[in-house]
CSV table of C-alpha atoms and ligand atoms in Angstrom, one decimal:
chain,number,residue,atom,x,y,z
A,1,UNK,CA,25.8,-25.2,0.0
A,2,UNK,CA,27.1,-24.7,3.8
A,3,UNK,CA,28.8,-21.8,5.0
A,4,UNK,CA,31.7,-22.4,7.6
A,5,UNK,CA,30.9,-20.9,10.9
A,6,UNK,CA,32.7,-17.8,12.0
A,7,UNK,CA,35.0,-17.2,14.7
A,8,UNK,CA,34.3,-13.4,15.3
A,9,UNK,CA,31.3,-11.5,13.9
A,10,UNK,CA,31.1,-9.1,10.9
A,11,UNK,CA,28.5,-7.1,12.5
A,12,UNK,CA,29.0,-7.1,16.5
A,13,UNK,CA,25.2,-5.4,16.8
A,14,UNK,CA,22.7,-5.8,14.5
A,15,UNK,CA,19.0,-4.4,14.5
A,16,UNK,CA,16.1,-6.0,12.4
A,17,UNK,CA,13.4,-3.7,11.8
A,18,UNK,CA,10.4,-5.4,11.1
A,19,UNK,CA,10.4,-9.8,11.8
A,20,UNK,CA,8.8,-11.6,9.6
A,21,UNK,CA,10.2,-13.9,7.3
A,22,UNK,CA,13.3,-12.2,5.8
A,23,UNK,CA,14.2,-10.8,9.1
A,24,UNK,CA,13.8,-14.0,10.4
A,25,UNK,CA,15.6,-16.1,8.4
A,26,UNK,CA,18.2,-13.7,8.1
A,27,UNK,CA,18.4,-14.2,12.0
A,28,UNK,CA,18.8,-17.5,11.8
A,29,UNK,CA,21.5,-17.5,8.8
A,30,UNK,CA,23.4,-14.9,10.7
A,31,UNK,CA,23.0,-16.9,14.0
A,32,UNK,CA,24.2,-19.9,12.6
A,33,UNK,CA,27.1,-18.8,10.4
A,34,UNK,CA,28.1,-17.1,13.7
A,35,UNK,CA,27.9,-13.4,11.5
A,36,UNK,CA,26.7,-11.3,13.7
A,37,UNK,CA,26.8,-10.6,18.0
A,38,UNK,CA,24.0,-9.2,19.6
A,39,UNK,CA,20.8,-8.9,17.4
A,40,UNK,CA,18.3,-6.3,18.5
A,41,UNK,CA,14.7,-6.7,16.9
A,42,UNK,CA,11.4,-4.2,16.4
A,43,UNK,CA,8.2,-5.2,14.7
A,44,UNK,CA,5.1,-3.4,15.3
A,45,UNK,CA,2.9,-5.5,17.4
A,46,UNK,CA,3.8,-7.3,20.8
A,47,UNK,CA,3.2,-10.8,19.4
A,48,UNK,CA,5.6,-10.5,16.8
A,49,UNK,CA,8.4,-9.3,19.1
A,50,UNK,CA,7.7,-12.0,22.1
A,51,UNK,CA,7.5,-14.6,19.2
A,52,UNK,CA,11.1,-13.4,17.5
A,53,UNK,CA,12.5,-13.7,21.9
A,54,UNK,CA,10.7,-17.0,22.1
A,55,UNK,CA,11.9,-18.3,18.9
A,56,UNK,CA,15.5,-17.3,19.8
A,57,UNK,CA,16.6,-15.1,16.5
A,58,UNK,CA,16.8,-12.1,18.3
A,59,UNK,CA,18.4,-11.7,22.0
A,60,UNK,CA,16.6,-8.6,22.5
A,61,UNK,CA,13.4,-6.6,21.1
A,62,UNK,CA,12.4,-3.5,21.2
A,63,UNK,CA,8.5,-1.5,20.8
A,64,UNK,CA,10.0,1.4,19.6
A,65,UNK,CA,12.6,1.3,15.9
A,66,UNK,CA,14.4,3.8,17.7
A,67,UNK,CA,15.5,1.8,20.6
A,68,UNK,CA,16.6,-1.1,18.6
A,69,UNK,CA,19.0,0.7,16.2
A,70,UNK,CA,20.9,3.0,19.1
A,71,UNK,CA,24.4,1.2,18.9
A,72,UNK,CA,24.1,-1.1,16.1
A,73,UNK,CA,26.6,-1.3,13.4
A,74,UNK,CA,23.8,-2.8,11.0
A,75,UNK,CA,20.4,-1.7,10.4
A,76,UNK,CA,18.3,-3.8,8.3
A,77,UNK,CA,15.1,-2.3,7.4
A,78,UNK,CA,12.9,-5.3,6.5
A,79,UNK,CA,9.0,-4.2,6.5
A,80,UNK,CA,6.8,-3.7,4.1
A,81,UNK,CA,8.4,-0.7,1.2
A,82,UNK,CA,5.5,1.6,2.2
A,83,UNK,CA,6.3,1.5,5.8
A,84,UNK,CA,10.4,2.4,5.3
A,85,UNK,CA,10.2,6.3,4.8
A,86,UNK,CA,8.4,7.0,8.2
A,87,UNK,CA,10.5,4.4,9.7
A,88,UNK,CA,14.1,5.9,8.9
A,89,UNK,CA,12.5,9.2,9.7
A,90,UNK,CA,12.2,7.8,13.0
A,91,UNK,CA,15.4,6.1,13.7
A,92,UNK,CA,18.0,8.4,11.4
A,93,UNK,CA,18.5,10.7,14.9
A,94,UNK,CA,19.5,7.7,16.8
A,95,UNK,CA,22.0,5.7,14.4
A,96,UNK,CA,25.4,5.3,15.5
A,97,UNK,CA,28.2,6.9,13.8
A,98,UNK,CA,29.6,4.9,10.8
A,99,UNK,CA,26.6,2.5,11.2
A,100,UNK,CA,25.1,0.8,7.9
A,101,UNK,CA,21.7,1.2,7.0
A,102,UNK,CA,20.4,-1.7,4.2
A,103,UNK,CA,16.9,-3.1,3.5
A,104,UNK,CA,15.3,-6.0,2.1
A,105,UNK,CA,12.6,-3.9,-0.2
A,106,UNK,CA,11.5,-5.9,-3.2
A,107,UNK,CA,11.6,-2.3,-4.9
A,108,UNK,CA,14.8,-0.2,-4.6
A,109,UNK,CA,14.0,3.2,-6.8
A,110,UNK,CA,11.1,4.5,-4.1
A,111,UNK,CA,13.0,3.5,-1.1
A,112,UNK,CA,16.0,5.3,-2.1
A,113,UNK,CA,13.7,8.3,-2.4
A,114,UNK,CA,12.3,7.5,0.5
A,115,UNK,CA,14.8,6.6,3.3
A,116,UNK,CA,18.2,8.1,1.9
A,117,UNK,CA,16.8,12.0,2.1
A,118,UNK,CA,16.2,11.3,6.5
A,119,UNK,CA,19.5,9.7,6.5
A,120,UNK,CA,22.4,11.1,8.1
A,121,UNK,CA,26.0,11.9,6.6
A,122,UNK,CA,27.9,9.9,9.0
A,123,UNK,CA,25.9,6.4,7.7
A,124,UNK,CA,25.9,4.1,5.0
A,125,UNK,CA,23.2,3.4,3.2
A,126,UNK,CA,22.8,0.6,1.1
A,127,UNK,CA,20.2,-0.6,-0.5
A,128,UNK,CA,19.5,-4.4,-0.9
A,129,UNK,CA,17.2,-7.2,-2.3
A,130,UNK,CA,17.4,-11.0,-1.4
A,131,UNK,CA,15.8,-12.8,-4.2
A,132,UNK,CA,14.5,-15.4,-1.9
A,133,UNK,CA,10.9,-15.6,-0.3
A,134,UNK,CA,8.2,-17.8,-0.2
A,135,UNK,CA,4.6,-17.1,0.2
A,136,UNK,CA,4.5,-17.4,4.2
A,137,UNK,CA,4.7,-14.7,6.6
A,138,UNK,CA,5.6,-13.5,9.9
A,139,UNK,CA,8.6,-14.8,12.4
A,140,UNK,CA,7.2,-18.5,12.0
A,141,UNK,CA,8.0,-19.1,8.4
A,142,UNK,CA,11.6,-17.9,8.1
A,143,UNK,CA,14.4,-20.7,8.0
A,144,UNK,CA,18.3,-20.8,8.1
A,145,UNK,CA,18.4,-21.7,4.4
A,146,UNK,CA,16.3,-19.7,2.5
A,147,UNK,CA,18.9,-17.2,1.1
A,148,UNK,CA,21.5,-20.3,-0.1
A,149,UNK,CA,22.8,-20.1,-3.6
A,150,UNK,CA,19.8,-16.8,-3.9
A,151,UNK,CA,21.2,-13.6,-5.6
A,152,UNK,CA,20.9,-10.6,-3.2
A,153,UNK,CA,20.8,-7.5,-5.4
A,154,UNK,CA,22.8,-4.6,-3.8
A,155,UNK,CA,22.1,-0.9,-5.3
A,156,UNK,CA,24.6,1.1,-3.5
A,157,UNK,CA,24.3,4.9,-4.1
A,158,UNK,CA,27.7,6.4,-5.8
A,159,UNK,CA,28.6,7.8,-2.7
A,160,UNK,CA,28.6,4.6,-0.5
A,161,UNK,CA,31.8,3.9,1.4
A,162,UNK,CA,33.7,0.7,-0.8
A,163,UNK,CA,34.0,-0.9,2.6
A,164,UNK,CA,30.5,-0.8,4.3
A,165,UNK,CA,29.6,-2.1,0.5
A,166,UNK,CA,32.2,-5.0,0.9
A,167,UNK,CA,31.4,-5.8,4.9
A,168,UNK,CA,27.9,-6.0,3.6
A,169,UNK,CA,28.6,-8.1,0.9
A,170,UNK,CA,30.4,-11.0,3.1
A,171,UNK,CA,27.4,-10.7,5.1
A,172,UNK,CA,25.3,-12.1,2.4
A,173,UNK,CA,27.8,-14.3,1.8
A,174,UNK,CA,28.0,-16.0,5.0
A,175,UNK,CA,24.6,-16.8,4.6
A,176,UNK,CA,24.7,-18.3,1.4
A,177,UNK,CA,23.9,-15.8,-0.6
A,178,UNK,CA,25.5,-14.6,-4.3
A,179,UNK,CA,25.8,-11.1,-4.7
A,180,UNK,CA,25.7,-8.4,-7.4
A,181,UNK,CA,25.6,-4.8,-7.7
A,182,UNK,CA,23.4,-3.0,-10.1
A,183,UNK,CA,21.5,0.8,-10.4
A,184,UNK,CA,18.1,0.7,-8.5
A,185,UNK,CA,15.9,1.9,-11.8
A,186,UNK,CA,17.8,-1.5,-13.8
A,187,UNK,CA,16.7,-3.6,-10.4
A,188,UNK,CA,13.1,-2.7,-10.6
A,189,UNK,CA,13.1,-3.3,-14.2
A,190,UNK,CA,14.5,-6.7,-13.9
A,191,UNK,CA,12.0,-7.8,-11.1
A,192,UNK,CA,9.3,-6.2,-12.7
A,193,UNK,CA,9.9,-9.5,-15.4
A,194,UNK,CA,10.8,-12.1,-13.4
A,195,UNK,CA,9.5,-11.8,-9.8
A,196,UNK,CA,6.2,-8.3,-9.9
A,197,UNK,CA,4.3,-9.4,-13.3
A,198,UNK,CA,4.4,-13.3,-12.7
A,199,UNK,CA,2.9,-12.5,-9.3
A,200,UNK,CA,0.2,-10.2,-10.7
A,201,UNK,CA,-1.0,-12.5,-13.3
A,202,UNK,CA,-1.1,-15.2,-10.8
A,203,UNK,CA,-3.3,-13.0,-8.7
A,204,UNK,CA,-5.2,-12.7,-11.5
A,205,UNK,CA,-5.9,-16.3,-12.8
A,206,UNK,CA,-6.7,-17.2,-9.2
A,207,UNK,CA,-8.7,-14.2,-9.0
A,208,UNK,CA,-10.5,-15.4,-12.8
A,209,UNK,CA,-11.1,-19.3,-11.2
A,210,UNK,CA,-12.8,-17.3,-8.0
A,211,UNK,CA,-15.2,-15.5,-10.1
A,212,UNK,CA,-16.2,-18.6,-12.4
A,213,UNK,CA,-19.9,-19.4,-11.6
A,214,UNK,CA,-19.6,-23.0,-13.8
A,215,UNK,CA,-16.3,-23.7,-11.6
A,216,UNK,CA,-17.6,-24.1,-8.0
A,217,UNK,CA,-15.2,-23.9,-5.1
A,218,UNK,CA,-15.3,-27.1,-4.1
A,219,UNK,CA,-14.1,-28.8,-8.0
A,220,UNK,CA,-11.2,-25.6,-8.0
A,221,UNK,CA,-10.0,-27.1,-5.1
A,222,UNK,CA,-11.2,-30.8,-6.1
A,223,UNK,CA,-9.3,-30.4,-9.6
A,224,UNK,CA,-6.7,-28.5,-9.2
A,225,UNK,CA,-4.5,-29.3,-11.9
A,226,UNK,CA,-0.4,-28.6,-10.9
A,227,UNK,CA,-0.6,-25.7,-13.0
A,228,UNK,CA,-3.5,-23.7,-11.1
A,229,UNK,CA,-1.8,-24.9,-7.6
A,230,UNK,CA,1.7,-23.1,-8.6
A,231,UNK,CA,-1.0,-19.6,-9.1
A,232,UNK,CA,-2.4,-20.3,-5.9
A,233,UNK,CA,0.7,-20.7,-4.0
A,234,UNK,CA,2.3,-17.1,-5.4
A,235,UNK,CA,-1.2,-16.1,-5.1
A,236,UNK,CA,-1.1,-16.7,-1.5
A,237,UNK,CA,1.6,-13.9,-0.7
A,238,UNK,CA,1.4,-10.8,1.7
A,239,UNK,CA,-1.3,-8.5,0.8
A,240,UNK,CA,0.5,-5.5,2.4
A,241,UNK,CA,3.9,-6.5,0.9
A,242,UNK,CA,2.3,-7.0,-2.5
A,243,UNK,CA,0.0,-3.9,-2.6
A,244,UNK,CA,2.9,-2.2,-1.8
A,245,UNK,CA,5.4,-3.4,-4.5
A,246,UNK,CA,2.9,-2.9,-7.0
A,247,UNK,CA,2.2,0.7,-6.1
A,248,UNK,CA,6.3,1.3,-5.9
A,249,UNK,CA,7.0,-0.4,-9.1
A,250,UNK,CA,3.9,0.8,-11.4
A,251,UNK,CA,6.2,2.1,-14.2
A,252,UNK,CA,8.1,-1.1,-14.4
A,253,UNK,CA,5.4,-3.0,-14.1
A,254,UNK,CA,2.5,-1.6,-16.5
A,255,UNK,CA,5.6,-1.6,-19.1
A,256,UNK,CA,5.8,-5.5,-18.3
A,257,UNK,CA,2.3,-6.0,-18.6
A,258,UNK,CA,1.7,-4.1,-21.5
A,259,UNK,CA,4.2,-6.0,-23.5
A,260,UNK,CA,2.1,-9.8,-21.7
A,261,UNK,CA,-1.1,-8.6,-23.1
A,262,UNK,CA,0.7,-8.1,-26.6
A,263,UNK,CA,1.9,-11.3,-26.6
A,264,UNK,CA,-1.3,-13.1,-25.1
A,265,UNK,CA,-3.2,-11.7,-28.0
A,266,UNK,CA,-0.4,-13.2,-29.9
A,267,UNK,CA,-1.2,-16.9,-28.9
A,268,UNK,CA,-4.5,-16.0,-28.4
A,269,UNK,CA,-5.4,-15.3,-31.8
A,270,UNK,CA,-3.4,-18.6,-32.7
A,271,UNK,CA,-5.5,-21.2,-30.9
A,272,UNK,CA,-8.3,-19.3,-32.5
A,273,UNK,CA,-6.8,-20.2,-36.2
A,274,UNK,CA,-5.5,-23.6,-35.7
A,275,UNK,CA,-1.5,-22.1,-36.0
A,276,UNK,CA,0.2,-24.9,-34.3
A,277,UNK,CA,3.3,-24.4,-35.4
A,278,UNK,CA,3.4,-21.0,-33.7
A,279,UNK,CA,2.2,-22.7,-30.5
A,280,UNK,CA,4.9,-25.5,-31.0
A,281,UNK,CA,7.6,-23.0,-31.4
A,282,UNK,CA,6.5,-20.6,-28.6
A,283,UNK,CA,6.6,-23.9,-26.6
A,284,UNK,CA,9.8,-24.8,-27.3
A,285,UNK,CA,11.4,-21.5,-26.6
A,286,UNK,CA,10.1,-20.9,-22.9
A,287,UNK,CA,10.8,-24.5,-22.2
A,288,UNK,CA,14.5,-23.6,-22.9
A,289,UNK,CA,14.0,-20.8,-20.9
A,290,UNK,CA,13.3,-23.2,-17.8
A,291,UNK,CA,15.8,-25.6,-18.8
A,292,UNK,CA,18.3,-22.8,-18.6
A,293,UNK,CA,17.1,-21.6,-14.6
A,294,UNK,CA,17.7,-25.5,-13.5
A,295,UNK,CA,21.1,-25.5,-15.1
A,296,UNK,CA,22.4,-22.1,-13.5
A,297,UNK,CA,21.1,-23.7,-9.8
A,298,UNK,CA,18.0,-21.6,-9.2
A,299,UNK,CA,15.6,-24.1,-9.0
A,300,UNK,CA,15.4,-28.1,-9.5
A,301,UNK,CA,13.9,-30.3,-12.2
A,302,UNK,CA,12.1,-32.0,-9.0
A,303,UNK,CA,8.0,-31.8,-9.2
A,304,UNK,CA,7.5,-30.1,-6.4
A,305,UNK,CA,9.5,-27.1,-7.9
A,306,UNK,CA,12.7,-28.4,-5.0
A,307,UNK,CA,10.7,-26.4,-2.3
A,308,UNK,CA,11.3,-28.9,0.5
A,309,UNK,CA,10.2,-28.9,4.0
A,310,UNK,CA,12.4,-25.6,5.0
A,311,UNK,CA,15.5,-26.2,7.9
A,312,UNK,CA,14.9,-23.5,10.3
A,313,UNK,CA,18.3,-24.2,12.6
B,401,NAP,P1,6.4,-10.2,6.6
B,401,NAP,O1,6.7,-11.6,6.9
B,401,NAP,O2,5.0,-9.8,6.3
B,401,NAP,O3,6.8,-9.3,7.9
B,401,NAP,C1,6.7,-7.9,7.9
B,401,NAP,C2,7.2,-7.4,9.3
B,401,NAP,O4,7.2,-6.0,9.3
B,401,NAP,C3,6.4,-7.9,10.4
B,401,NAP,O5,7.3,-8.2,11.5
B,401,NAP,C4,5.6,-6.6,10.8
B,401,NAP,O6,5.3,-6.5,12.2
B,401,NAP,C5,6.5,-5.6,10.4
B,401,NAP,N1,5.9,-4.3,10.1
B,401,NAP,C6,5.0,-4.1,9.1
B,401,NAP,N2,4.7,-2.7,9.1
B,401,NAP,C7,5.4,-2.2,10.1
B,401,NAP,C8,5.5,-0.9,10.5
B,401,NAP,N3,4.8,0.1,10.0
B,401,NAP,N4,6.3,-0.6,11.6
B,401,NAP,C9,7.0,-1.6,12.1
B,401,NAP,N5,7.0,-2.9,11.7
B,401,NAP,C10,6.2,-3.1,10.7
B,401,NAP,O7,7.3,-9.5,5.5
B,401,NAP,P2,8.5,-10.1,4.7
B,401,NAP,O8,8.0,-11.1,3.7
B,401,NAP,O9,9.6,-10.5,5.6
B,401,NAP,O10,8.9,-8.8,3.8
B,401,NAP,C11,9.7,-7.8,4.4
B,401,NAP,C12,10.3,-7.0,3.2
B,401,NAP,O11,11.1,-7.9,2.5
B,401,NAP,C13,9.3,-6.3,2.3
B,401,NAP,O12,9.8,-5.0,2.0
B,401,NAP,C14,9.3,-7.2,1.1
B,401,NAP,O13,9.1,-6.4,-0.1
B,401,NAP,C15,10.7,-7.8,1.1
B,401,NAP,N6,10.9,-9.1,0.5
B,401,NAP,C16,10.0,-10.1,0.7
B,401,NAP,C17,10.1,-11.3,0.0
B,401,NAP,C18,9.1,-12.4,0.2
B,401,NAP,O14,9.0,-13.3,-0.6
B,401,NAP,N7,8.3,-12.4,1.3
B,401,NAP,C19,11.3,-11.5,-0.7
B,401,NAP,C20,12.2,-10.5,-0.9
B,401,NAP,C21,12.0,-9.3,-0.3
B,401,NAP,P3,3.9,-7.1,12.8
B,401,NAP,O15,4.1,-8.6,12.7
B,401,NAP,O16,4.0,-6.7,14.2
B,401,NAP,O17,2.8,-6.6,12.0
């Protein structure tokens, strides 16, 4: 999917806080799709912020949040969930008037509670979620492309202005991007299935080979089966991001996992009596399930799961 280049910008100043990789490639979709004008970036440490300048997705950073929102018509807060409260706190006097605030949180409940209450009246706040990553971090990893044919979950509040909601929308858009709306509680419970407890149980079958002593290192890494190396890639992701979703999302989550270990007892108790028909026909059902992600376009049937080398420009 390409997206036609714009003649004039949705947003004319943008600010990403925080520039890893969905800051990053956002700046590059945006950049490309000619969606934005100036973009004004803030990460913590100086590295990041030379490396966004030298990479050329920002045309200005910033060592303090505050400085890189003043005069921006988008705010994209796009850090790790724990770190948004103390962040808005910090930049909510120095937003412009009429100025949209959105992240990129993987949890939208607990940042709702804790950006919207240092939020001015005169913003917009609207939540968001691209559901588009990949287990690299930092300003390196992000790529033009990464957010094509990806939902992007918006959770506007029922006071959000229609038309901040619709300029934000055609944002997403222009990068590639299909959007839909939902309640932040219904978001968390849908990730909590498909993107918090698949991540958790990877952790934890990489963290089970690890602690093997009749496994050694070397024959995990030697052996690995496709399987183990699909846990080891997810396992791979941010600590801090991950720490911090799970500690955001525990309600959704333990409800998720609670309803895994039912059903691993399930199958488990079936290999131990010989049922192969119940395996057979467990088998068959998921295997639809995977049929049906490659025929609504969110993955490929290819081996290597369609995650190519990644186009930056
Ligand atoms: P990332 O690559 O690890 O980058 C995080 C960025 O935030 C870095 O630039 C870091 O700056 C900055 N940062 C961290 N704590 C900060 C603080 N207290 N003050 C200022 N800057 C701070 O992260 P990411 O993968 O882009 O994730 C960002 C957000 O997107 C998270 O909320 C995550 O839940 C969400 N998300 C991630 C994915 C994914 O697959 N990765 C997918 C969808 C949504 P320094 O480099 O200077 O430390």
């Amino acid at each position: 999917m390409t997206t036609a280049r714009r003649e004039t910008p949705i947003y004319d100043r943008v600010a990403l806080i925080g520039l890893g990789l969905i800051a990053s490639s956002m700046g590059h979709a945006m950049k490309r799709a000619g969606l934005s004008g100036h973009v004004a970036g803030h990460a913590r440490s100086a590295e990041t912020r030379a490396a966004a300048l030298e990479i050329g997705f920002c045309q200005s950073v910033h060592a303090r949040a505050a400085e890189a929102v003043m005069d921006a018509d988008l705010v994209v807060l796009a850090v790790p969930v724990g770190a948004m409260g103390p962040i808005a706190a910090e930049i909510a006097p120095y937003l412009k008037r009429g100025a949209t605030v959105t992240d990129v949180g993987s949890v939208k409940q607990a940042v709702v509670e804790s950006v919207a209450p240092h939020l001015p009246d005169h913003v917009s706040f609207i939540p968001g979620h691209p559901m588009a990553g990949t287990e690299h971090s930092g300003p390196y990893s992000g790529f033009a492309t990464l957010f094509e044919n990806r939902w992007t979950l918006l959770t506007p509040l029922p006071e959000a202005d229609p038309d901040a909601v619709a300029r934000l929308t055609d944002l997403w858009h222009g990068m590639g991007a299909k959007v839909s709306e939902m309640d932040p509680v219904h978001h968390d419970k849908v990730v909590a299935v498909v993107s918090h407890a698949p991540h958790l149980i990877a952790y934890t079958m990489v963290g089970v080979a690890d602690h093997l002593a009749q496994v050694s290192n070397s024959e995990v890494i030697e052996y690995s089966a496709a399987g183990f190396r699909d846990f080891t890639r997810i396992a791979a992701s941010d600590p801090t991001m991950w720490r911090d979703v799970f500690l955001t999302n525990r309600e959704a989550v333990l409800d998720i996992l609670g309803r895994f270990t039912e059903e691993l007892f399930v199958l488990q108790r079936a290999i131990r009596m010989g049922d192969g028909p119940l395996l057979f026909d467990y088998f068959t059902r998921t295997r639809a399930i995977r049929r049906g992600i490659i025929e609504a376009g969110q993955d490929t049937a290819a081996p290597d799961f369609g995650r190519g080398k990644p186009d930056r420009a």
